[in-house]
Amino acid sequence: MKLSADNLSHIADEYVLGLLSEAEAAEVENEIERNSALANAVAEARERFLPLDTNIDPAAVSPDLWDSIATRLPEQATAAEPSIASVSPRVPMAGNDNARTGWRATAISAVAASLMLAVGLVWSMARVAEPLVVAVLLNEAGEVQAVVEDFGNDTASIRLLTDFNVPADRTMQVWTLPSREMGPMSLGLLEDAHSARLSGSTLPKPQDAQLYEITLEQAGGSPTGRPTGPILAKGFAKLAR
Amino acid sequence: MSAAKTAEMEYSQLREYSGREDSLTLVTDQSTDFEAALAACAKGDRSGLRDIFDAEAGRLVAVAQRILKRRELAEEVVQEAFIRIWTHAHQYRPERGSARGWIYAIVRNRALNMLRDGSREDLVAEDRLETMQDGEQLEQIMAAWHRLDHNSRLKECLGRLDEARRRGILMAYVGGYTHGEIAGRLRLPLGTAKSWIRRGLLTLRECMA
């Protein structure tokens, strides 16, 4: 998808109509942050079609719907992304800048820790381990792209089952969503688009149906610590048994 | 003025309508309400979210159900959407469209994500094709257009499109259909369906400009 002044309105329309692929929609959501012409085109398209939604007869809502929302609301300062797929770069709240710096520091130290632990991996590989969960990652067309085995001991193995075409200035990054509260967490980068064992992410024990995902990020990994690029493959884990 | 009329009708469904203010006041009040409610959410005031819920939850569930066809999935979507509205309220920018449109977009995106998420076995394409054959959903989709206020610019401009283009656009927006599903339903090659929709959207933009 190439954005230009010519097709901007059309892409905005197709985005609002839900006609873009997941990767293209993610691209639009990223681009919107810095491209005000696109942001305006999307806003206009939304307003154009909105009456088709607002003129609908209201449904009778379950009496406990509000309660189930209210009990799940996080405190505002620690608001988490609800899912990887819908993630967009986080804009810090006013007066919350230090929280973001903390986030960065965490991300940087996590990268440093993962490098250190990669060295220790040679040692830990000697121990035979069984994965706790296995996730088969599919692309948008439903084709198998990769398999993730998460050992739950800070180590996950990612086996690529197809060739990925990764531009020189990009890198593949592996993510998982341990919980809505934590939001998407990076498992690490796949250098040179090769299978790898990633280590050092101290995350909760992987669960059944946990989401795993590979995105295309700028070289060195996502600058925000959250997925920002198009999704190459994703899938839900199954408990190994 | 057509927009004012529509908003007025909705407003009167929404709350006790005193009938004293004129419709323009109502429109202004209404948009201010949602903006103020989002600002309250961003500050951590739950009553802001509750106001949005009280005003729109019924319609938002209906919109999600029109896409997902199942009530329990629609409520799941709306539940997730309200949590996202809460956590992202600080990102809303009034210069980027109405607060109400922003709220609906969040629900729509989540409903589409759930629909397209291959893990939902109950929502795979084959099922959708079968269900489509009964035509009930298509009827519902076209009803969204018929129901628009007769002064509505959108209604008029959609009405000027060729039947197939109008259907394609409505199937996408109202029903959450993909290009492929629209092509299948309208019995057109994929490329033809895409270009018809593209031209339909262009005509619509020009008509509503």
XYZ file of N, CA, C and O in Angstrom, chain A residues 6-7 9-11 13-20 22 29 32-33 35-36 39-40 43 45-62 64-76 79-83 85-93 180 234 236, chain B residues 10 13 41-44 46 49-50 53 57-59 61-63 65-66 71 75 78-80 82-84 86-88 90-91 93 95-98 100-102 104-105 108-110 112-113 116-117 119 144-145 147-148 154 158 169-170 172-174 177-179 182 197-198 201 204-205 208:
560
model
N -2.854 11.467 -3.951
C -3.932 11.036 -4.853
C -4.872 10.022 -4.206
O -6.075 10.068 -4.412
N -4.278 9.080 -3.479
C -5.133 7.981 -3.009
C -5.464 8.081 -1.518
O -6.090 7.201 -0.963
N -7.544 9.924 0.222
C -8.968 9.900 0.580
C -9.529 8.499 0.399
O -10.355 8.046 1.190
N -9.069 7.839 -0.648
C -9.597 6.501 -0.893
C -9.151 5.520 0.187
O -9.939 4.708 0.669
N -7.869 5.608 0.555
C -7.375 4.710 1.603
C -8.099 4.988 2.914
O -8.461 4.064 3.645
N -11.158 6.085 3.200
C -12.491 5.486 3.041
C -12.438 3.982 3.294
O -13.250 3.436 4.036
N -11.476 3.324 2.639
C -11.404 1.863 2.775
C -11.041 1.465 4.207
O -11.501 0.443 4.704
N -10.245 2.301 4.860
C -9.919 2.034 6.261
C -11.187 2.104 7.118
O -11.468 1.199 7.917
N -11.967 3.147 6.904
C -13.185 3.327 7.701
C -14.218 2.241 7.376
O -14.939 1.774 8.256
N -14.250 1.809 6.112
C -15.175 0.743 5.722
C -14.702 -0.633 6.173
O -15.444 -1.602 6.071
N -13.462 -0.718 6.672
C -12.940 -2.013 7.109
C -12.493 -2.880 5.952
O -12.450 -4.098 6.070
N -12.139 -2.255 4.824
C -11.772 -3.039 3.637
C -10.270 -3.283 3.514
O -9.846 -4.035 2.650
N -9.475 -2.638 4.366
C -8.024 -2.844 4.273
C -7.641 -4.146 4.975
O -8.320 -4.602 5.882
N -5.290 -6.397 7.474
C -4.859 -6.069 8.835
C -3.548 -5.273 8.809
O -3.381 -4.293 9.536
N -2.951 3.224 10.852
C -3.003 3.672 12.245
C -1.670 4.273 12.695
O -1.633 5.228 13.465
N -1.224 7.745 10.720
C -2.142 8.781 11.179
C -1.492 9.690 12.222
O -1.756 10.881 12.291
N -0.599 9.104 13.028
C 0.025 9.861 14.107
C 0.859 11.022 13.576
O 1.035 12.027 14.247
N 0.749 12.012 10.026
C 0.257 12.526 8.753
C -1.127 13.134 8.973
O -2.133 12.439 9.017
N -1.155 14.472 9.117
C -2.431 15.080 9.502
C -3.418 15.069 8.341
O -4.625 15.040 8.568
N -5.049 11.830 8.719
C -5.908 11.866 9.901
C -7.210 12.603 9.595
O -8.294 12.163 9.988
N -7.100 13.705 8.860
C -8.307 14.452 8.521
C -9.203 13.672 7.569
O -10.427 13.687 7.706
N -11.022 11.152 9.538
C -12.078 11.787 10.342
C -13.277 12.129 9.464
O -14.432 11.898 9.849
N -14.153 10.707 6.616
C -14.825 9.468 6.185
C -15.691 8.923 7.320
O -16.814 8.481 7.106
N -15.167 8.972 8.555
C -15.946 8.500 9.706
C -17.256 9.254 9.831
O -18.317 8.668 10.013
N -17.172 10.584 9.739
C -18.378 11.406 9.897
C -19.348 11.141 8.757
O -20.557 11.158 8.949
N -18.799 10.881 7.566
C -19.637 10.663 6.391
C -20.536 9.442 6.593
O -21.699 9.452 6.254
N -19.967 8.366 7.158
C -20.713 7.115 7.257
C -21.394 6.919 8.621
O -22.221 6.028 8.772
N -21.039 7.754 9.583
C -21.536 7.567 10.949
C -23.059 7.431 11.063
O -23.543 6.605 11.845
N -23.839 8.212 10.280
C -25.305 8.103 10.436
C -25.834 6.689 10.199
O -26.884 6.328 10.745
N -25.116 5.879 9.412
C -25.560 4.494 9.188
C -25.523 3.700 10.495
O -26.211 2.691 10.631
N -24.690 4.137 11.428
C -24.611 3.466 12.729
C -25.523 4.113 13.761
O -26.202 3.426 14.518
N -25.539 5.444 13.776
C -26.263 6.117 14.860
C -27.773 6.063 14.667
O -28.516 6.363 15.592
N -28.227 5.670 13.474
C -29.689 5.608 13.296
C -30.248 4.210 13.594
O -31.398 3.932 13.333
N -29.418 3.344 14.138
C -29.848 1.972 14.411
C -30.741 1.948 15.657
O -30.606 2.806 16.542
N -31.669 0.986 15.712
C -32.478 0.821 16.928
C -31.596 0.276 18.040
O -30.935 -0.742 17.844
N -31.586 0.925 19.209
C -30.729 0.425 20.290
C -31.147 -0.991 20.716
O -32.329 -1.312 20.725
N -30.144 -1.817 20.992
C -30.428 -3.158 21.511
C -30.707 -3.049 23.004
O -30.270 -2.100 23.650
N -31.447 -4.025 23.538
C -31.624 -4.090 24.994
C -30.336 -4.687 25.567
O -29.971 -5.808 25.247
N -29.658 -3.896 26.368
C -28.336 -4.290 26.851
C -28.474 -5.133 28.114
O -29.327 -4.854 28.958
N -27.653 -6.169 28.236
C -27.682 -6.984 29.460
C -27.486 -6.104 30.682
O -26.631 -5.234 30.678
N -26.043 -6.555 33.378
C -24.747 -6.595 34.064
C -23.590 -6.128 33.181
O -22.437 -6.217 33.578
N -23.907 -5.622 31.979
C -22.811 -5.212 31.088
C -21.972 -4.087 31.709
O -20.748 -4.133 31.690
N -22.660 -3.102 32.282
C -21.905 -2.000 32.859
C -20.997 -2.489 33.991
O -19.834 -2.096 34.084
N -21.529 -3.367 34.827
C -20.729 -3.851 35.954
C -19.481 -4.578 35.477
O -18.401 -4.432 36.042
N -19.643 -5.373 34.394
C -18.455 -6.104 33.945
C -17.428 -5.154 33.332
O -16.236 -5.432 33.355
N -17.897 -4.026 32.785
C -16.933 -3.014 32.323
C -16.272 -2.359 33.527
O -15.051 -2.291 33.622
N -17.098 -1.905 34.461
C -16.586 -1.120 35.595
C -15.552 -1.898 36.406
O -14.563 -1.328 36.865
N -15.762 -3.218 36.539
C -14.810 -3.978 37.354
C -13.487 -4.201 36.623
O -12.511 -4.577 37.247
N -13.476 -3.962 35.320
C -12.236 -4.202 34.574
C -11.473 -2.918 34.250
O -10.441 -2.969 33.588
N -11.981 -1.786 34.681
C -11.316 -0.530 34.339
C -10.016 -0.386 35.116
O -10.022 -0.423 36.345
N -8.902 -0.204 34.420
C -7.651 0.030 35.141
C -7.590 1.469 35.656
O -8.346 2.326 35.208
N -6.699 1.709 36.586
C -6.430 3.083 36.994
C -5.868 3.820 35.796
O -5.134 3.249 34.998
N -6.193 5.094 35.669
C -5.804 5.789 34.450
C -4.302 5.832 34.184
O -3.873 5.691 33.067
N -2.857 2.709 32.392
C -3.726 2.153 31.356
C -2.953 1.270 30.392
O -1.873 1.625 29.946
N -3.505 0.107 30.091
C -2.810 -0.848 29.235
C -3.511 -0.973 27.893
O -4.695 -0.704 27.774
N -2.751 -1.378 26.897
C -3.338 -1.650 25.588
C -4.179 -2.919 25.685
O -3.732 -3.922 26.209
N -5.376 -2.914 25.143
C -6.207 -4.103 25.251
C -5.797 -5.260 24.336
O -6.150 -6.378 24.602
N -5.089 -5.000 23.242
C -4.656 -6.134 22.434
C -3.511 -5.720 21.546
O -3.278 -4.542 21.310
N -3.149 -6.474 18.335
C -3.558 -6.142 16.979
C -4.018 -4.697 16.853
O -3.801 -4.057 15.842
N -4.627 -4.180 17.891
C -5.201 -2.846 17.781
C -4.243 -1.777 18.297
O -4.623 -0.647 18.468
N -2.997 -2.172 18.513
C -2.091 -1.258 19.165
C -1.693 -0.128 18.225
O -1.617 -0.311 17.020
N -1.500 1.038 18.781
C -0.935 2.125 18.006
C 0.066 2.801 18.932
O -0.001 2.625 20.143
N 0.976 3.588 18.355
C 1.987 4.180 19.224
C 1.342 4.963 20.353
O 0.363 5.668 20.135
N 1.866 4.830 21.539
C 1.221 5.450 22.685
C 1.603 6.914 22.773
O 2.755 7.266 22.672
N 0.599 7.721 22.907
C 0.848 9.135 23.115
C 0.798 9.371 24.616
O -0.204 9.052 25.245
N 1.880 9.897 25.188
C 1.852 10.046 26.647
C 0.823 11.076 27.087
O 0.576 12.046 26.391
N 0.206 10.828 28.222
C -0.703 11.809 28.791
C 0.114 12.972 29.307
O 1.243 12.798 29.720
N -4.182 -8.587 29.377
C -4.597 -7.263 28.929
C -3.938 -6.173 29.772
O -3.601 -5.107 29.282
N 0.403 -14.237 13.187
C -0.028 -14.302 14.576
C -0.773 -15.600 14.837
O -1.243 -16.259 13.909
N -2.613 -18.205 18.330
C -2.882 -18.400 19.748
C -2.217 -19.695 20.227
O -2.192 -20.691 19.513
N -32.366 11.624 17.207
C -31.679 10.701 18.108
C -31.702 11.212 19.538
O -31.873 10.475 20.479
N -34.775 10.454 21.284
C -34.889 9.062 21.717
C -34.057 8.846 22.983
O -34.344 8.002 23.811
N -13.157 10.987 31.377
C -12.497 9.665 31.376
C -10.980 9.833 31.489
O -10.330 9.135 32.260
N -10.445 10.759 30.683
C -8.984 10.952 30.663
C -8.481 11.362 32.041
O -7.348 11.086 32.403
N -9.361 12.024 32.807
C -8.955 12.452 34.150
C -9.208 11.369 35.189
O -8.959 11.570 36.381
N -9.756 10.256 34.748
C -9.989 9.163 35.689
C -11.354 9.215 36.345
O -11.606 8.523 37.329
N -14.948 8.123 36.379
C -15.747 7.062 35.764
C -17.132 7.508 35.332
O -17.760 6.865 34.506
N -17.413 7.886 31.617
C -17.624 6.643 30.857
C -19.066 6.172 31.011
O -19.684 5.689 30.075
N -19.590 6.338 32.213
C -20.962 5.924 32.474
C -21.948 6.727 31.616
O -22.926 6.190 31.109
N -21.868 5.328 28.234
C -22.556 4.029 28.264
C -24.075 4.221 28.245
O -24.782 3.614 27.444
N -24.710 2.758 24.706
C -24.423 1.317 24.768
C -25.401 0.496 23.933
O -24.997 -0.422 23.220
N -26.685 0.833 23.976
C -27.689 0.072 23.236
C -27.415 0.091 21.738
O -27.472 -0.939 21.062
N -27.106 1.283 21.235
C -26.814 1.396 19.804
C -25.491 0.727 19.465
O -25.367 0.083 18.421
N -24.055 -1.813 20.935
C -24.255 -3.273 20.918
C -24.948 -3.670 19.611
O -24.576 -4.654 18.960
N -25.941 -2.876 19.212
C -26.671 -3.196 17.972
C -25.753 -3.123 16.753
O -25.828 -3.961 15.856
N -24.868 -2.114 16.735
C -23.931 -1.972 15.610
C -22.985 -3.181 15.562
O -22.759 -3.775 14.506
N -23.522 -6.090 16.829
C -24.289 -7.305 16.524
C -24.618 -7.406 15.033
O -24.659 -8.495 14.470
N -24.804 -6.273 14.402
C -25.079 -6.274 12.962
C -23.875 -6.853 12.211
O -24.016 -7.501 11.200
N -25.404 -11.779 19.760
C -25.502 -10.814 20.836
C -24.360 -10.931 21.837
O -23.767 -9.937 22.246
N -21.766 -7.978 22.809
C -21.578 -7.393 24.146
C -20.125 -7.514 24.590
O -19.594 -6.622 25.259
N -18.361 -4.682 22.905
C -18.668 -3.386 23.507
C -17.968 -3.248 24.865
O -17.459 -2.183 25.224
N -17.913 -4.345 25.579
C -17.217 -4.334 26.867
C -15.731 -3.971 26.663
O -15.207 -3.074 27.318
N -15.072 -4.644 25.725
C -13.664 -4.339 25.438
C -13.506 -2.917 24.929
O -12.562 -2.226 25.290
N -15.334 -0.299 25.608
C -15.448 0.717 26.670
C -14.166 0.782 27.501
O -13.783 1.858 27.969
N -13.498 -0.344 27.644
C -12.230 -0.303 28.368
C -11.186 0.452 27.551
O -10.423 1.245 28.080
N -11.237 0.256 26.239
C -10.307 0.990 25.391
C -10.650 2.489 25.368
O -9.761 3.337 25.332
N -11.889 4.119 27.743
C -11.378 4.598 29.032
C -9.856 4.802 28.974
O -9.338 5.844 29.358
N -9.128 3.817 28.453
C -7.665 3.905 28.495
C -7.114 4.839 27.424
O -5.988 5.288 27.538
N -7.894 5.121 26.382
C -7.385 5.949 25.292
C -8.064 7.307 25.193
O -7.814 8.047 24.255
N -7.549 9.982 26.536
C -6.615 11.114 26.467
C -6.078 11.320 25.052
O -5.496 12.349 24.757
N -6.243 10.325 24.182
C -5.742 10.469 22.812
C -6.751 11.138 21.884
O -6.419 11.453 20.750
N -8.699 13.775 19.955
C -8.441 15.165 19.574
C -9.677 15.717 18.864
O -10.037 15.209 17.812
N -10.131 18.170 17.042
C -9.920 18.627 15.658
C -9.896 17.455 14.674
O -9.916 17.644 13.469
N -9.860 16.243 15.206
C -9.861 15.056 14.345
C -11.219 14.356 14.351
O -11.306 13.147 14.474
N -12.270 15.139 14.260
C -13.601 14.543 14.150
C -14.340 14.504 15.479
O -13.776 14.791 16.536
N -15.615 14.146 15.401
C -16.480 14.201 16.573
C -16.127 13.111 17.583
O -15.629 12.047 17.220
N -18.239 11.440 19.225
C -19.148 10.318 19.011
C -18.607 9.392 17.912
O -18.639 8.169 18.036
N -18.097 9.984 16.830
C -17.521 9.188 15.749
C -16.323 8.389 16.232
O -16.116 7.238 15.841
N -15.535 8.980 17.108
C -14.344 8.313 17.667
C -14.778 7.088 18.484
O -14.190 6.017 18.398
N -17.645 5.383 18.209
C -18.179 4.343 17.316
C -17.048 3.629 16.577
O -17.115 2.414 16.358
N -16.012 4.384 16.189
C -14.905 3.775 15.444
C -14.219 2.702 16.288
O -13.811 1.659 15.771
N -16.458 -0.329 16.223
C -16.414 -0.942 14.889
C -15.115 -1.715 14.681
O -15.120 -2.828 14.179
N -13.986 -1.078 15.044
C -12.688 -1.745 14.845
C -12.609 -3.048 15.626
O -12.111 -4.048 15.124
N -13.105 -3.028 16.839
C -13.030 -4.241 17.651
C -13.949 -5.324 17.088
O -13.601 -6.498 17.095
N -14.770 -5.667 13.939
C -14.135 -6.180 12.716
C -12.966 -7.087 13.072
O -12.775 -8.133 12.456
N -12.180 -6.694 14.070
C -11.058 -7.554 14.493
C -11.564 -8.923 14.921
O -10.984 -9.940 14.569
N -12.670 -10.929 11.884
C -11.611 -11.384 10.985
C -10.631 -12.300 11.694
O -9.773 -12.898 11.070
N -10.756 -12.367 12.997
C -9.826 -13.157 13.789
C -10.115 -14.638 13.551
O -11.132 -15.157 13.957
N -9.394 -17.211 14.838
C -9.533 -18.138 15.961
C -10.990 -18.365 16.345
O -11.312 -19.294 17.062
N -30.244 -0.117 6.766
C -29.474 0.976 7.357
C -29.516 2.200 6.448
O -29.541 3.344 6.919
N -29.523 1.944 5.153
C -29.604 3.049 4.195
C -31.039 3.601 4.127
O -31.257 4.797 4.210
N -33.260 3.610 6.284
C -33.663 4.273 7.524
C -33.093 5.670 7.681
O -33.510 6.412 8.575
N -32.075 6.007 6.877
C -31.479 7.334 7.020
C -32.569 8.383 6.821
O -33.490 8.190 6.019
N -26.202 11.805 2.958
C -25.652 10.466 2.733
C -26.684 9.591 2.025
O -26.377 8.851 1.099
N -25.932 8.126 -1.634
C -25.916 6.666 -1.816
C -26.966 6.269 -2.855
O -26.757 5.377 -3.671
N -20.688 -0.975 -0.951
C -20.246 -0.030 0.092
C -20.980 -0.310 1.403
O -20.375 -0.347 2.476
N -22.288 -0.553 1.318
C -23.059 -0.812 2.539
C -22.687 -2.154 3.168
O -22.631 -2.285 4.393
N -19.820 -3.507 3.130
C -18.546 -3.324 3.827
C -18.751 -2.573 5.136
O -18.388 -3.052 6.211
N -19.369 -1.417 5.066
C -19.466 -0.583 6.271
C -20.438 -1.161 7.297
O -20.133 -1.266 8.476
N -21.619 -1.536 6.836
C -22.661 -1.946 7.776
C -22.466 -3.400 8.222
O -22.632 -3.724 9.388
N -18.239 -6.826 5.646
C -17.783 -7.774 4.625
C -16.450 -7.335 4.029
O -16.185 -6.150 3.894
N -15.656 -8.328 3.638
C -14.391 -8.038 2.942
C -14.664 -7.885 1.450
O -15.737 -8.233 0.958
N -13.628 -7.390 0.737
C -13.724 -7.318 -0.729
C -14.135 -8.674 -1.310
O -14.998 -8.759 -2.175
N -17.748 -9.565 -0.630
C -18.650 -8.729 -1.437
C -18.663 -9.245 -2.878
O -19.730 -9.414 -3.481
N -16.289 -0.601 -6.077
C -16.364 0.042 -4.764
C -15.517 1.315 -4.763
O -15.924 2.356 -4.254
N -14.334 1.194 -5.373
C -13.445 2.357 -5.439
C -14.156 3.529 -6.124
O -14.174 4.647 -5.617
N -17.024 4.907 -4.026
C -16.561 5.753 -2.920
C -16.169 7.139 -3.425
O -16.423 8.146 -2.764
N -19.243 9.093 -4.115
C -19.842 9.464 -2.839
C -19.120 10.676 -2.221
O -19.754 11.602 -1.728
N -17.791 10.636 -2.256
C -17.020 11.774 -1.717
C -17.348 13.058 -2.461
O -17.533 14.112 -1.863
N -20.836 14.315 -1.612
C -21.036 14.844 -0.258
C -20.136 16.011 0.069
O -20.239 16.607 1.130
